[in-house]
mmCIF file of C-alpha atoms in Angstrom:
data_model
loop_
_atom_site.group_PDB
_atom_site.id
_atom_site.type_symbol
_atom_site.label_atom_id
_atom_site.label_comp_id
_atom_site.label_asym_id
_atom_site.label_seq_id
_atom_site.Cartn_x
_atom_site.Cartn_y
_atom_site.Cartn_z
ATOM 1 C CA MET Q 61 -9.054 5.319 -23.683
ATOM 2 C CA ILE Q 62 -5.827 4.175 -25.575
ATOM 3 C CA SER Q 63 -6.042 0.654 -26.722
ATOM 4 C CA GLY Q 64 -3.287 -1.739 -27.261
ATOM 5 C CA LEU Q 65 -1.138 -1.171 -24.203
ATOM 6 C CA THR Q 66 0.426 -4.086 -22.056
ATOM 7 C CA HIS Q 67 -0.236 -4.282 -18.552
ATOM 8 C CA GLN Q 68 3.752 -3.228 -18.081
ATOM 9 C CA ALA Q 69 3.227 -0.318 -20.523
ATOM 10 C CA VAL Q 70 0.008 1.040 -18.293
ATOM 11 C CA SER Q 71 2.401 0.654 -15.054
ATOM 12 C CA GLU Q 72 4.961 2.557 -16.898
ATOM 13 C CA ARG Q 73 2.765 5.260 -17.821
ATOM 14 C CA SER Q 74 1.608 5.723 -14.153
ATOM 15 C CA ALA Q 75 5.262 6.398 -13.296
ATOM 16 C CA GLY Q 76 5.521 3.705 -10.884
ATOM 17 C CA ARG Q 77 2.008 4.261 -9.157
ATOM 18 C CA ILE Q 78 0.599 1.156 -10.012
ATOM 19 C CA SER Q 79 2.356 -2.378 -10.661
ATOM 20 C CA ALA Q 80 1.569 -4.358 -13.874
ATOM 21 C CA GLY Q 81 0.104 -6.880 -11.461
ATOM 22 C CA THR Q 82 -2.318 -4.480 -10.207
ATOM 23 C CA VAL Q 83 -3.414 -3.446 -13.521
ATOM 24 C CA SER Q 84 -4.008 -7.084 -14.352
ATOM 25 C CA CYS Q 85 -6.145 -7.300 -11.434
ATOM 26 C CA LEU Q 86 -8.184 -4.360 -11.839
ATOM 27 C CA LEU Q 87 -8.951 -5.680 -15.487
ATOM 28 C CA ASN Q 88 -10.046 -9.194 -14.302
ATOM 29 C CA ARG Q 89 -11.904 -8.300 -11.157
ATOM 30 C CA THR Q 90 -15.980 -8.818 -11.258
ATOM 31 C CA THR Q 91 -16.518 -6.338 -8.447
ATOM 32 C CA LEU Q 92 -16.137 -2.686 -7.978
ATOM 33 C CA PRO Q 93 -12.706 -1.517 -6.446
ATOM 34 C CA THR Q 94 -12.904 -0.519 -2.837
ATOM 35 C CA ALA Q 95 -9.817 1.797 -3.332
ATOM 36 C CA TRP Q 96 -10.007 4.861 -5.356
ATOM 37 C CA GLY Q 97 -6.433 6.059 -5.499
ATOM 38 C CA THR Q 98 -5.361 2.949 -7.649
ATOM 39 C CA THR Q 99 -8.314 3.408 -9.913
ATOM 40 C CA ALA Q 100 -7.716 7.018 -10.465
ATOM 41 C CA ALA Q 101 -3.792 6.180 -11.097
ATOM 42 C CA TYR Q 102 -4.899 3.559 -13.727
ATOM 43 C CA LEU Q 103 -7.149 5.955 -15.421
ATOM 44 C CA ALA Q 104 -4.733 8.558 -15.610
ATOM 45 C CA ALA Q 105 -2.232 6.174 -17.284
ATOM 46 C CA TRP Q 106 -4.678 5.557 -19.991
ATOM 47 C CA GLY Q 107 -4.999 9.141 -20.783
ATOM 48 C CA VAL Q 108 -8.397 9.917 -19.176
ATOM 49 C CA PRO Q 109 -8.576 13.697 -18.750
ATOM 50 C CA ASP Q 110 -8.799 14.918 -15.158
ATOM 51 C CA GLY Q 111 -12.239 16.336 -15.571
ATOM 52 C CA GLN Q 112 -13.568 12.796 -16.643
ATOM 53 C CA ILE Q 113 -11.719 11.189 -13.803
ATOM 54 C CA ALA Q 114 -13.414 13.427 -11.199
ATOM 55 C CA ARG Q 115 -16.777 12.263 -12.630
ATOM 56 C CA TRP Q 116 -15.656 8.671 -12.663
ATOM 57 C CA GLN Q 117 -14.778 9.106 -8.887
ATOM 58 C CA ALA Q 118 -18.051 10.769 -7.961
ATOM 59 C CA LEU Q 119 -20.000 7.920 -9.711
ATOM 60 C CA TRP Q 120 -17.794 5.375 -7.886
ATOM 61 C CA GLU Q 121 -18.579 7.245 -4.538
ATOM 62 C CA LEU Q 122 -22.236 6.779 -5.279
ATOM 63 C CA ARG Q 123 -22.003 3.225 -5.949
ATOM 64 C CA LEU Q 124 -19.710 2.499 -2.941
ATOM 65 C CA ASP Q 125 -19.779 4.320 0.234
ATOM 66 C CA THR Q 126 -16.670 3.055 1.752
ATOM 67 C CA ARG Q 127 -15.411 4.461 5.215
ATOM 68 C CA TYR Q 128 -12.119 3.074 6.744
ATOM 69 C CA ASP Q 129 -11.458 3.640 10.350
ATOM 70 C CA ARG Q 130 -8.185 5.615 10.875
ATOM 71 C CA GLN Q 131 -7.254 3.671 13.801
ATOM 72 C CA VAL Q 132 -6.063 0.076 13.726
ATOM 73 C CA GLY Q 133 -7.751 -1.474 16.546
ATOM 74 C CA GLY Q 134 -10.504 -3.779 17.601
ATOM 75 C CA GLY Q 135 -10.926 -6.626 15.495
ATOM 76 C CA VAL Q 136 -8.171 -5.315 13.109
ATOM 77 C CA MET Q 137 -5.234 -7.387 12.861
ATOM 78 C CA LEU Q 138 -1.753 -6.038 11.411
ATOM 79 C CA GLN Q 139 1.609 -7.556 12.126
ATOM 80 C CA VAL Q 140 5.313 -6.883 11.230
ATOM 81 C CA LEU Q 141 7.841 -9.661 10.996
ATOM 82 C CA TYR Q 142 11.621 -8.883 10.423
ATOM 83 C CA SER Q 143 14.464 -10.791 9.198
ATOM 84 C CA GLY Q 144 17.994 -9.473 10.613
ATOM 85 C CA ASP Q 145 20.010 -11.375 7.897
ATOM 86 C CA THR Q 146 18.022 -9.961 4.868
ATOM 87 C CA ARG Q 147 16.643 -6.809 6.365
ATOM 88 C CA GLU Q 148 13.321 -7.748 4.649
ATOM 89 C CA ILE Q 149 10.381 -6.498 6.473
ATOM 90 C CA GLU Q 150 6.772 -8.408 6.132
ATOM 91 C CA LEU Q 151 3.900 -6.253 6.632
ATOM 92 C CA SER Q 152 0.800 -8.592 7.006
ATOM 93 C CA GLY Q 153 -2.822 -8.196 8.023
ATOM 94 C CA THR Q 154 -6.468 -8.872 7.593
ATOM 95 C CA ARG Q 155 -7.848 -7.085 4.587
ATOM 96 C CA GLU Q 156 -9.413 -4.549 6.971
ATOM 97 C CA GLY Q 157 -6.211 -4.033 8.894
ATOM 98 C CA LEU Q 158 -4.295 -3.320 5.571
ATOM 99 C CA LEU Q 159 -6.763 -0.954 4.328
ATOM 100 C CA ALA Q 160 -6.746 0.843 7.724
ATOM 101 C CA PHE Q 161 -2.916 1.143 7.627
ATOM 102 C CA GLY Q 162 -3.201 2.610 4.109
ATOM 103 C CA GLN Q 163 -5.537 5.338 5.344
ATOM 104 C CA LEU Q 164 -3.157 6.036 8.476
ATOM 105 C CA LEU Q 165 -0.282 6.875 6.050
ATOM 106 C CA ARG Q 166 -2.434 9.737 4.738
ATOM 107 C CA GLY Q 167 -2.215 11.713 7.987
ATOM 108 C CA GLU Q 168 0.393 13.887 8.979
ATOM 109 C CA ALA Q 169 1.953 11.679 11.646
ATOM 110 C CA GLY Q 170 0.726 8.638 14.098
ATOM 111 C CA SER Q 171 1.578 5.404 15.312
ATOM 112 C CA CYS Q 172 -0.400 2.033 15.580
ATOM 113 C CA ASP Q 173 0.387 -1.015 17.713
ATOM 114 C CA LEU Q 174 0.846 -4.524 16.138
ATOM 115 C CA SER Q 175 -0.139 -8.099 16.880
ATOM 116 C CA GLU Q 176 2.573 -10.316 18.255
ATOM 117 C CA ASN Q 177 3.468 -13.187 16.239
ATOM 118 C CA GLN Q 178 4.874 -15.772 18.921
ATOM 119 C CA ARG Q 179 6.391 -17.808 15.895
ATOM 120 C CA PRO Q 180 7.755 -15.364 13.241
ATOM 121 C CA PHE Q 181 9.471 -18.031 11.280
ATOM 122 C CA PRO Q 182 10.958 -17.722 8.861
ATOM 123 C CA TYR Q 183 11.499 -14.278 9.941
ATOM 124 C CA GLU Q 184 13.564 -13.433 12.918
ATOM 125 C CA ARG Q 185 11.060 -11.323 15.115
ATOM 126 C CA SER Q 186 7.883 -9.629 15.472
ATOM 127 C CA LEU Q 187 7.764 -5.912 15.963
ATOM 128 C CA SER Q 188 5.528 -4.187 18.249
ATOM 129 C CA GLU Q 189 4.757 -0.574 16.809
ATOM 130 C CA ILE Q 190 4.740 1.207 13.589
ATOM 131 C CA VAL Q 191 5.839 4.742 13.879
ATOM 132 C CA PHE Q 192 5.247 7.071 10.802
ATOM 133 C CA GLN Q 193 5.852 10.728 10.065
ATOM 134 C CA GLU Q 194 5.259 13.327 7.035
ATOM 135 C CA ASP Q 195 8.512 15.115 6.524
ATOM 136 C CA PRO Q 196 8.446 17.925 3.951
ATOM 137 C CA GLU Q 197 12.322 17.926 3.624
ATOM 138 C CA GLN Q 198 12.266 14.065 2.479
ATOM 139 C CA ALA Q 199 11.361 13.520 -1.195
ATOM 140 C CA GLY Q 200 11.040 9.612 -1.008
ATOM 141 C CA VAL Q 201 9.698 7.367 1.733
ATOM 142 C CA SER Q 202 12.333 5.787 4.308
ATOM 143 C CA ILE Q 203 11.023 2.440 5.421
ATOM 144 C CA VAL Q 204 13.479 1.233 8.451
ATOM 145 C CA THR Q 205 13.598 -1.023 11.260
ATOM 146 C CA GLU Q 206 14.585 0.334 14.787
ATOM 147 C CA ALA Q 207 14.786 -2.443 17.644
ATOM 148 C CA GLN Q 208 11.004 -3.252 17.778
ATOM 149 C CA ILE Q 209 9.673 -0.239 15.864
ATOM 150 C CA LEU Q 210 9.156 0.199 12.076
ATOM 151 C CA ARG Q 211 9.649 3.727 11.133
ATOM 152 C CA ILE Q 212 8.002 5.282 8.103
ATOM 153 C CA ARG Q 213 9.001 8.707 7.074
ATOM 154 C CA GLY Q 214 8.646 10.742 3.798
ATOM 155 C CA GLY Q 215 7.120 13.600 1.794
ATOM 156 C CA ARG Q 216 3.523 13.872 1.462
ATOM 157 C CA GLU Q 217 3.586 12.970 -2.328
ATOM 158 C CA ALA Q 218 5.639 9.689 -1.425
ATOM 159 C CA LEU Q 219 3.522 8.732 1.310
ATOM 160 C CA ASP Q 220 0.469 8.863 -0.578
ATOM 161 C CA LEU Q 221 1.981 6.895 -3.336
ATOM 162 C CA LEU Q 222 2.887 4.172 -0.592
ATOM 163 C CA ALA Q 223 -0.754 4.417 0.544
ATOM 164 C CA ASP Q 224 -2.026 4.035 -2.952
ATOM 165 C CA ASN Q 225 -0.088 0.801 -3.359
ATOM 166 C CA VAL Q 226 -1.068 -0.922 -0.065
ATOM 167 C CA ASP Q 227 -4.839 0.138 -0.940
ATOM 168 C CA GLY Q 228 -4.349 -1.321 -4.450
ATOM 169 C CA PHE Q 229 -2.800 -4.406 -3.487
ATOM 170 C CA THR Q 230 -5.469 -4.841 -0.535
ATOM 171 C CA SER Q 231 -8.278 -4.366 -2.713
ATOM 172 C CA GLU Q 232 -7.471 -6.235 -5.729
ATOM 173 C CA ALA Q 233 -5.378 -9.175 -4.471
ATOM 174 C CA ASP Q 234 -6.201 -12.760 -3.403
ATOM 175 C CA THR Q 235 -5.318 -13.621 0.070
ATOM 176 C CA SER Q 236 -2.529 -15.942 -0.972
ATOM 177 C CA ASP Q 237 -0.613 -13.027 -2.994
ATOM 178 C CA HIS Q 238 2.064 -10.960 -1.719
ATOM 179 C CA CYS Q 239 3.434 -7.555 -3.069
ATOM 180 C CA HIS Q 240 7.093 -6.331 -2.974
ATOM 181 C CA VAL Q 241 7.626 -2.636 -2.190
ATOM 182 C CA ASP Q 242 11.447 -1.654 -2.461
ATOM 183 C CA SER Q 243 13.669 0.525 -4.165
ATOM 184 C CA PRO Q 244 14.854 0.825 -7.173
ATOM 185 C CA THR Q 245 11.432 -0.952 -8.285
ATOM 186 C CA TYR Q 246 9.583 1.818 -6.930
ATOM 187 C CA ASP Q 247 11.162 5.375 -7.174
ATOM 188 C CA PHE Q 248 9.260 6.825 -4.310
ATOM 189 C CA ILE Q 249 10.953 4.481 -1.936
ATOM 190 C CA ALA Q 250 13.982 6.009 -0.588
ATOM 191 C CA PRO Q 251 17.465 3.894 -1.382
ATOM 192 C CA GLU Q 252 18.486 3.312 2.448
ATOM 193 C CA SER Q 253 14.811 1.625 3.185
ATOM 194 C CA ASP Q 254 14.512 -1.841 4.101
ATOM 195 C CA PRO Q 255 13.016 -4.224 1.503
ATOM 196 C CA LEU Q 256 9.225 -4.340 2.295
ATOM 197 C CA VAL Q 257 6.797 -7.163 1.512
ATOM 198 C CA ILE Q 258 2.856 -6.721 2.017
ATOM 199 C CA ALA Q 259 1.057 -9.795 2.440
ATOM 200 C CA PHE Q 260 -2.222 -11.048 4.265
ATOM 201 C CA ILE Q 261 -2.094 -12.931 7.329
ATOM 202 C CA LYS Q 262 -2.561 -16.433 6.703
#
């Protein structure tokens, strides 16, 4: 691996796939990461060849046989709050809920119902559903609010990058942390998107 790189430099070498904060979390964690996508991006940013990354993944899968349900339901909790003044969206959930959401993004299309928050302050309202769809004609990911629905639409690569960032944050962060995913901070987010905050339900 290449030595002497700062967390920000590693983030830049990943072409925006992982943030400097996620790099810090990866380096300082004491347990095995539960999401492979962020780990793969981290290794690639350090210059690890594809063949070696594949061997790393094989060993990781042996050590951690993690399977996430592709449906948000049961005891899994996920909510979306929206502010009309700032257009900011907060997507929050339990760790299991956010990881399940990341897996849903990897499909071609789908939707999931959301838990309702009767007291969304300081946000304006609580949304009722997320609807997402892969669109080969669209390069970036568009994240917009329409009435009570959060619509996510984008190309396959961009959706996977969004899923990787959700997985990375969810697996590495403390429950008191949050993560901003917006344009132009991330080049895979379409400019017309509403600013998105990912957090854990308090």
